[in-house]
Short mmCIF file of C-alpha atoms in Angstrom, two decimals:
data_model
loop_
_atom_site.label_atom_id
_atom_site.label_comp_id
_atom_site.label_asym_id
_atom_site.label_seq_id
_atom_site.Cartn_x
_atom_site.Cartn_y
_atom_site.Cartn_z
CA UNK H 1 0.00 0.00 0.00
CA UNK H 2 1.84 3.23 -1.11
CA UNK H 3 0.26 6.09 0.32
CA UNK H 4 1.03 9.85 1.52
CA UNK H 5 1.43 10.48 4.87
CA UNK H 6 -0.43 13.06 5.91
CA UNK H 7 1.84 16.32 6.37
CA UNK H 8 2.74 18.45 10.27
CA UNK H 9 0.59 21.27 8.79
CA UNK H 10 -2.45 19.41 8.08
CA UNK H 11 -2.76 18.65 12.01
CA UNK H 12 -1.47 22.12 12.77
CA UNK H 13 -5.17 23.66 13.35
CA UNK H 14 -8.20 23.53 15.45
CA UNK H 15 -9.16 20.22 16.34
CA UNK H 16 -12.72 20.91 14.88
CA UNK H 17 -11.15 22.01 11.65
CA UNK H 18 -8.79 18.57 11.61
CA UNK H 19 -11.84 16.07 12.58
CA UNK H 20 -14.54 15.96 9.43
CA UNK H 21 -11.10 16.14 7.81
CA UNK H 22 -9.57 12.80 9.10
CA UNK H 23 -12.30 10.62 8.10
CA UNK H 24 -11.18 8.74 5.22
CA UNK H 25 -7.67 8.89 6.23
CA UNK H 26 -5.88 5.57 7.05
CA UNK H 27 -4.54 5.10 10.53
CA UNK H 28 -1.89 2.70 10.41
CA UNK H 29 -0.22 1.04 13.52
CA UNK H 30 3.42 -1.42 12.05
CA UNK H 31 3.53 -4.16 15.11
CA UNK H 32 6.61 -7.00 14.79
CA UNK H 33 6.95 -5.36 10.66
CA UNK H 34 3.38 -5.71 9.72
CA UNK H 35 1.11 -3.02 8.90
CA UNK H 36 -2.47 -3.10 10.93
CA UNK H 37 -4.54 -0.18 8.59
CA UNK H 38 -7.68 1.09 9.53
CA UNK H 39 -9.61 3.44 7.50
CA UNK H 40 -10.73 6.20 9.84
CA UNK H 41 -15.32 6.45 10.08
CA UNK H 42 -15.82 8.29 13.30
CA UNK H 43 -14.25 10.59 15.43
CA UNK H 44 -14.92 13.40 18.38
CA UNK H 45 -13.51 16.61 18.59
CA UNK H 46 -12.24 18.73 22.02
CA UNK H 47 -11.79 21.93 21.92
CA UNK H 48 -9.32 22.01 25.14
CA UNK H 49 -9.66 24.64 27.54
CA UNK H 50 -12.75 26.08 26.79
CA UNK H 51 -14.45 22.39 26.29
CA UNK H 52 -15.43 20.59 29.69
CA UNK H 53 -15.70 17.37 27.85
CA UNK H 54 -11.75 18.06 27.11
CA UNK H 55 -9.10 16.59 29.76
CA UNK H 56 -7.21 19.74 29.23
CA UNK H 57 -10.40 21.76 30.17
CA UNK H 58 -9.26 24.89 31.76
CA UNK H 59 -6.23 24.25 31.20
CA UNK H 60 -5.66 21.23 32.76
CA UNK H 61 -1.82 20.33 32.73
CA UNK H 62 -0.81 16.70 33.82
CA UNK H 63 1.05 14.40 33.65
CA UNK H 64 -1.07 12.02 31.78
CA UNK H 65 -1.97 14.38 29.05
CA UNK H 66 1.12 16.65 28.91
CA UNK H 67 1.34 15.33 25.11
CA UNK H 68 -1.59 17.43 24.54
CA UNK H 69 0.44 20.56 25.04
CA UNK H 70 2.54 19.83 22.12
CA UNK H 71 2.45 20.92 18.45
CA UNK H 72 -0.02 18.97 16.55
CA UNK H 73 0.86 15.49 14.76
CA UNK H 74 1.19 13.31 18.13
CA UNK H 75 -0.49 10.39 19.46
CA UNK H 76 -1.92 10.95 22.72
CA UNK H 77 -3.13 7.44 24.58
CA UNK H 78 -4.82 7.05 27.28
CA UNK H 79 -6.56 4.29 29.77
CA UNK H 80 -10.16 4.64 30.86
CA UNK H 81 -11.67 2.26 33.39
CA UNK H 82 -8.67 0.75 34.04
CA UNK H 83 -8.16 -1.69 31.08
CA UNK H 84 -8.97 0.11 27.84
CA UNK H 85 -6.67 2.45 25.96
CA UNK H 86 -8.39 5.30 23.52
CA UNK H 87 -6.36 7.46 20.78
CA UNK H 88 -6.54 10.96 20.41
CA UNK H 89 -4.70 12.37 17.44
CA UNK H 90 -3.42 16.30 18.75
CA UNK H 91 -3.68 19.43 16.81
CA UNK H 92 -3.19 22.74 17.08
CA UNK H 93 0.15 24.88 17.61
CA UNK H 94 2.03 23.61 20.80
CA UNK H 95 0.56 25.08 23.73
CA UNK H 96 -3.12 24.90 22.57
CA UNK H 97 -4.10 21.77 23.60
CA UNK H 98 -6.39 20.33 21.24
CA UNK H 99 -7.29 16.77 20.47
CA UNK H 100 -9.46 14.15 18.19
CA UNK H 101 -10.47 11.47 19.41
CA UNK H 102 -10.45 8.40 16.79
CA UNK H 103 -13.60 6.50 17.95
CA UNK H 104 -14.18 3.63 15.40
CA UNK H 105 -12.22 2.23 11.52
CA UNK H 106 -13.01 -0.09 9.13
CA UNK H 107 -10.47 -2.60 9.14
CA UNK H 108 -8.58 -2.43 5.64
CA UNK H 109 -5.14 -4.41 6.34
CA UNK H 110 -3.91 -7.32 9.06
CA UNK H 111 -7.41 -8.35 9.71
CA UNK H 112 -6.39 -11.65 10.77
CA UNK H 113 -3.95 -10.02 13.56
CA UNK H 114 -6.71 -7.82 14.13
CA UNK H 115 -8.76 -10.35 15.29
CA UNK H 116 -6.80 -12.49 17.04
CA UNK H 117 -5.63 -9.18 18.93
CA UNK H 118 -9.47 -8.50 20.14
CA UNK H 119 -10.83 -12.05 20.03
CA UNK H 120 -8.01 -14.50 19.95
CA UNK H 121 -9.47 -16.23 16.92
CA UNK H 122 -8.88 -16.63 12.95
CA UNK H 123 -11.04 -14.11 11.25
CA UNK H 124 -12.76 -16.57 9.96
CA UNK H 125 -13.96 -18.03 13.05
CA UNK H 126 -15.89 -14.64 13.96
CA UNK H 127 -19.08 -14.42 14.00
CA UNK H 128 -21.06 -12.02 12.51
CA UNK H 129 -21.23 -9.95 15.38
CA UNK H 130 -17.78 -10.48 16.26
CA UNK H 131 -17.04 -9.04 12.91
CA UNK H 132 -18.95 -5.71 13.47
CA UNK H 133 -17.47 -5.34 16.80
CA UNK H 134 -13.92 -5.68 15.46
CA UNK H 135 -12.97 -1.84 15.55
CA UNK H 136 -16.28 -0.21 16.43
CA UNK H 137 -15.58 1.83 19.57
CA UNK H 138 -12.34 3.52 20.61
CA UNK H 139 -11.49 0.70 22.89
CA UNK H 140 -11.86 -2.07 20.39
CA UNK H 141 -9.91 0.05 17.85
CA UNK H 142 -6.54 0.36 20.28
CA UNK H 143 -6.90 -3.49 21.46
CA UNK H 144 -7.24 -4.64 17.53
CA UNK H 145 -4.37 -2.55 16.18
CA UNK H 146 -1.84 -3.05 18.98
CA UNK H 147 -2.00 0.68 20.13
CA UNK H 148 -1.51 1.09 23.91
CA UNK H 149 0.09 3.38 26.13
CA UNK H 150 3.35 2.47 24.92
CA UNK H 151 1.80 4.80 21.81
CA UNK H 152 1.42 7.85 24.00
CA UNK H 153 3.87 10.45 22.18
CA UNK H 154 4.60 8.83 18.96
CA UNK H 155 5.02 11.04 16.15
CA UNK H 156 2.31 10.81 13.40
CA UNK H 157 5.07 11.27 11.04
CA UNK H 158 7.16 9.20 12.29
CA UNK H 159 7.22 4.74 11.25
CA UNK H 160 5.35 3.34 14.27
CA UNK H 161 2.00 4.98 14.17
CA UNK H 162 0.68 7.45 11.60
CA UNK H 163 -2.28 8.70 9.02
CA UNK H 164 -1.66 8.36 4.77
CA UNK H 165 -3.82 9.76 2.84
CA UNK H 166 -6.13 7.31 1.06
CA UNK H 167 -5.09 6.16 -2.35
CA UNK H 168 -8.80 6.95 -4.45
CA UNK H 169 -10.94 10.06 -2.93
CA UNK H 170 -13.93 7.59 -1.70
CA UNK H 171 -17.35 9.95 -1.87
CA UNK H 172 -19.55 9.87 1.48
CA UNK H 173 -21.76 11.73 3.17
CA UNK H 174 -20.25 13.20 6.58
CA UNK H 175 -22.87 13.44 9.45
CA UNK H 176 -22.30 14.97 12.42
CA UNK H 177 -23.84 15.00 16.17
CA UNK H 178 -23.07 15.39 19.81
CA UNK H 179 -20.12 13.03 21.45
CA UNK H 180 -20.93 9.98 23.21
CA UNK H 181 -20.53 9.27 26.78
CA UNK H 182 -19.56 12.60 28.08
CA UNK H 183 -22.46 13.80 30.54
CA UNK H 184 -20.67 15.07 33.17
CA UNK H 185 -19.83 17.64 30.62
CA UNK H 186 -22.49 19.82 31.01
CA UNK H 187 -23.76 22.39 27.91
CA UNK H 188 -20.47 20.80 26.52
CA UNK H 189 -22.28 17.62 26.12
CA UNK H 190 -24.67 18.69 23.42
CA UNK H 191 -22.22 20.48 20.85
CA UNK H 192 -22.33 18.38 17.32
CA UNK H 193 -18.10 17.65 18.04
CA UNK H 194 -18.70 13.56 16.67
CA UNK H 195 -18.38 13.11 12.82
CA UNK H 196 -18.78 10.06 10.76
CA UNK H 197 -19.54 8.22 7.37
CA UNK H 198 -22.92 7.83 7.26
CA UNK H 199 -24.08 4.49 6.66
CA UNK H 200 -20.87 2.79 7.60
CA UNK H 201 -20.72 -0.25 9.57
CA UNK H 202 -18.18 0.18 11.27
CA UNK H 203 -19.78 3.10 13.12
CA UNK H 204 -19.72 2.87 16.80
CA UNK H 205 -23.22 4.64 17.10
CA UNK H 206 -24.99 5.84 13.88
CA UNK H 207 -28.52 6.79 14.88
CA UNK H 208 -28.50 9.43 17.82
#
């Protein structure tokens, strides 16, 4: 697969600006030499310190999400309820500390390591639902492609983790609505931050 990787300035603005913009793109994870590629279908936005859904919300400065503080073009990876890690792709200049979070792909290349990652089975011994519920969520995403903690920091231009640009413009519709599991955020909680392909499978949530 020969692709172009997707340039420092494209992930060098607002996180809402970067978000409709990465779906599409092909996140690709190279575990042990083999490339685990995802085409991108849904993602969130946060808007940092003005966004209480954010973990940089008023400018929130930690150790856990110091990545976020960076220029734009880094991996930040995080753990939620102990056991699952979620991938936020920064943007923004450095000190403005924006974020998208990638919340489902289609599975595109690796499959079978894919699914022995998640299920520890042959693809071919999925079932059905198994199958939908490869890479459908941000936690099923990480666990499938190999992308933990150990991610946190990587360049985005760098060989490990990054985003190419798709080989053929593919024509979908983009829809759009408020992010998912985020009501403790108050008025933040109903902003239309979540973009997706409409009518993709892989969607964690199409119908809100």
């Amino acid at each position: 697969m020969t692709l172009n990787k997707l340039p420092r300035e494209f992930y060098m603005r607002a996180s809402l600006e970067v978000a409709p913009d990465l779906l599409g793109k092909y996140l690709i994870h190279v575990v042990d030499g083999k490339e685990l590629v995802g085409k991108i279908v849904e993602v969130e936005a946060y808007m940092g310190p003005h966004d209480k859904a954010a973990h940089s919300y008023n400018n929130r400065r930690t150790e856990r999400n110091e990545v976020m503080y960076g220029p734009g073009g880094y991996a930040y990876v995080y753990i939620i309820y102990g056991m699952y890690y979620c991938m936020n792709v920064i943007t923004a200049k450095k000190d403005v500390p924006h974020g998208v979070l990638i919340r489902a792909v289609e599975p595109v290349k690796g499959i079978e390591e894919m699914a022995r990652n998640r299920f520890k089975k042959d693809y071919n011994d999925l079932t059905k639902f198994q199958i939908k519920n490869l890479t459908n969520g941000p936690g099923k995403l990480c666990s499938a492609m190999g992308i933990t903690r150990d991610n946190n920091g990587d360049d985005l231009l760098g060989d490990r983790l990054y985003i190419m640009e798709p080989e053929f413009n593919e024509n979908f519709t983009i829809a759009r609505s408020p992010r998912i599991n985020i009501d403790y955020a108050e008025e933040a909680r109903d902003y239309l931050w979540r973009f997706y392909i409409k009518g993709n499978m892989y969607v964690s949530k199409p119908h809100e």
